[in-house]
């Protein structure tokens, strides 16, 4: 009767759903990224970690600095920073190194979660804020020009975490204030570069700086002489948003303490965690970023959002700071997952080369970054 038919239909639908799930799982496995060779230094770096990872959310308010008006947003007399933390599940002897991660334009604090987790497994505390006016949810719409305020936001977060009492800290242990680094993607990479080297905006507590596809063409050699902090630029040669040749390839000539990691076929948006596996089947992931930026007027719009960063006396040439977004033909991109593996190995090994104990561990990390990575990821 009817009951038997409904039961048969229900069984058939359940079987179809189960088959669909199984098919998706198989496709996911088959289309995954190729990893580094088993037993290689890069494979060990991806798997490394003595700690479990815990997370927490903080709302940090800097009452000493204002948020400017922005579109229909009237502004505020303070700057509110919703901040995510990743940290080891137990105290690290001597304190944990602290890394501040800065997100890109129209993005958010979860963007670099895969990097934060990898660092936290090795004993780091990682803090990532949503910046008040450049995040995707900014009141009045995302505004790249507020990047001039973001180095101050980073310094405020450092102050807040170092200054927490035992009762306030959501993480076990303490921060080692002698081991502070910054990293970020795109506009966040620019933010990290400013925090590390700008003669007026820099934070002297920062000992290591990573820019992932961050704008840098406006910075002269003089700019990078303000600090001896080591600098790593990570760029993708197929970046359609922040051109590799213009902003990344220049680093060895401009930054005496700088290292350039070029990822052949790397794209801009594939550095963001959401790209894997969401954009695994895209011909060129940056086509989506270009569509979004163009629909919103582009990262720079009709004006140059970087004019407020300084002048030649600061080591900044504002005439070279305008971005030429999405103007070149899109070439062949590599798998987003493989690009993220390379980025994670680079980030972990770079910070370990500065902060790991003992000295032999720092040297091993330098060797991985400067020598064996290129063999592990040809």
PDB file of N, CA, C and O in Angstrom, residues 66 71 203 208 215 252 271 275 281 288 314 317 336:
ATOM      1  N   UNK A  66      40.487  57.283  17.587  1.00  0.00           N
ATOM      2  CA  UNK A  66      39.152  57.347  16.990  1.00  0.00           C
ATOM      3  C   UNK A  66      39.072  56.528  15.707  1.00  0.00           C
ATOM      4  O   UNK A  66      40.073  56.259  15.051  1.00  0.00           O
ATOM      5  N   UNK A  71      31.732  56.751   4.694  1.00  0.00           N
ATOM      6  CA  UNK A  71      30.454  56.642   4.004  1.00  0.00           C
ATOM      7  C   UNK A  71      29.338  57.174   4.873  1.00  0.00           C
ATOM      8  O   UNK A  71      29.398  58.308   5.364  1.00  0.00           O
ATOM      9  N   UNK A 203      56.605  49.506  15.391  1.00  0.00           N
ATOM     10  CA  UNK A 203      56.632  49.091  16.790  1.00  0.00           C
ATOM     11  C   UNK A 203      57.973  48.409  17.029  1.00  0.00           C
ATOM     12  O   UNK A 203      58.246  47.361  16.442  1.00  0.00           O
ATOM     13  N   UNK A 208      60.281  40.256  13.815  1.00  0.00           N
ATOM     14  CA  UNK A 208      60.244  39.514  12.559  1.00  0.00           C
ATOM     15  C   UNK A 208      58.955  39.875  11.828  1.00  0.00           C
ATOM     16  O   UNK A 208      57.896  40.004  12.449  1.00  0.00           O
ATOM     17  N   UNK A 215      51.284  44.999  -0.842  1.00  0.00           N
ATOM     18  CA  UNK A 215      51.846  46.081  -1.648  1.00  0.00           C
ATOM     19  C   UNK A 215      53.155  46.582  -1.041  1.00  0.00           C
ATOM     20  O   UNK A 215      53.256  46.769   0.173  1.00  0.00           O
ATOM     21  N   UNK A 252      64.486  41.856  -2.743  1.00  0.00           N
ATOM     22  CA  UNK A 252      65.922  41.625  -2.525  1.00  0.00           C
ATOM     23  C   UNK A 252      66.780  42.874  -2.747  1.00  0.00           C
ATOM     24  O   UNK A 252      67.823  43.026  -2.100  1.00  0.00           O
ATOM     25  N   UNK A 271      45.946  32.454  -1.122  1.00  0.00           N
ATOM     26  CA  UNK A 271      46.611  32.558   0.184  1.00  0.00           C
ATOM     27  C   UNK A 271      45.592  32.555   1.327  1.00  0.00           C
ATOM     28  O   UNK A 271      45.950  32.265   2.466  1.00  0.00           O
ATOM     29  N   UNK A 275      40.018  29.547   0.312  1.00  0.00           N
ATOM     30  CA  UNK A 275      40.243  29.108  -1.065  1.00  0.00           C
ATOM     31  C   UNK A 275      40.383  27.596  -1.203  1.00  0.00           C
ATOM     32  O   UNK A 275      40.186  27.042  -2.279  1.00  0.00           O
ATOM     33  N   UNK A 281      38.482  24.013  -7.883  1.00  0.00           N
ATOM     34  CA  UNK A 281      38.183  23.734  -9.289  1.00  0.00           C
ATOM     35  C   UNK A 281      38.164  24.994 -10.152  1.00  0.00           C
ATOM     36  O   UNK A 281      37.822  24.932 -11.330  1.00  0.00           O
ATOM     37  N   UNK A 288      37.667  35.602  -9.269  1.00  0.00           N
ATOM     38  CA  UNK A 288      36.608  35.958  -8.318  1.00  0.00           C
ATOM     39  C   UNK A 288      36.971  37.210  -7.534  1.00  0.00           C
ATOM     40  O   UNK A 288      36.134  38.082  -7.306  1.00  0.00           O
ATOM     41  N   UNK A 314      60.202  59.641   4.624  1.00  0.00           N
ATOM     42  CA  UNK A 314      59.831  58.428   5.373  1.00  0.00           C
ATOM     43  C   UNK A 314      60.277  57.158   4.653  1.00  0.00           C
ATOM     44  O   UNK A 314      60.059  56.050   5.156  1.00  0.00           O
ATOM     45  N   UNK A 317      57.460  56.449  -1.425  1.00  0.00           N
ATOM     46  CA  UNK A 317      57.215  57.193  -2.658  1.00  0.00           C
ATOM     47  C   UNK A 317      55.751  57.001  -3.045  1.00  0.00           C
ATOM     48  O   UNK A 317      55.403  56.008  -3.679  1.00  0.00           O
ATOM     49  N   UNK A 336      45.195  25.564  -4.966  1.00  0.00           N
ATOM     50  CA  UNK A 336      45.193  26.410  -3.760  1.00  0.00           C
ATOM     51  C   UNK A 336      45.741  25.698  -2.523  1.00  0.00           C
ATOM     52  O   UNK A 336      46.420  26.311  -1.695  1.00  0.00           O
TER      53      UNK A 336
END
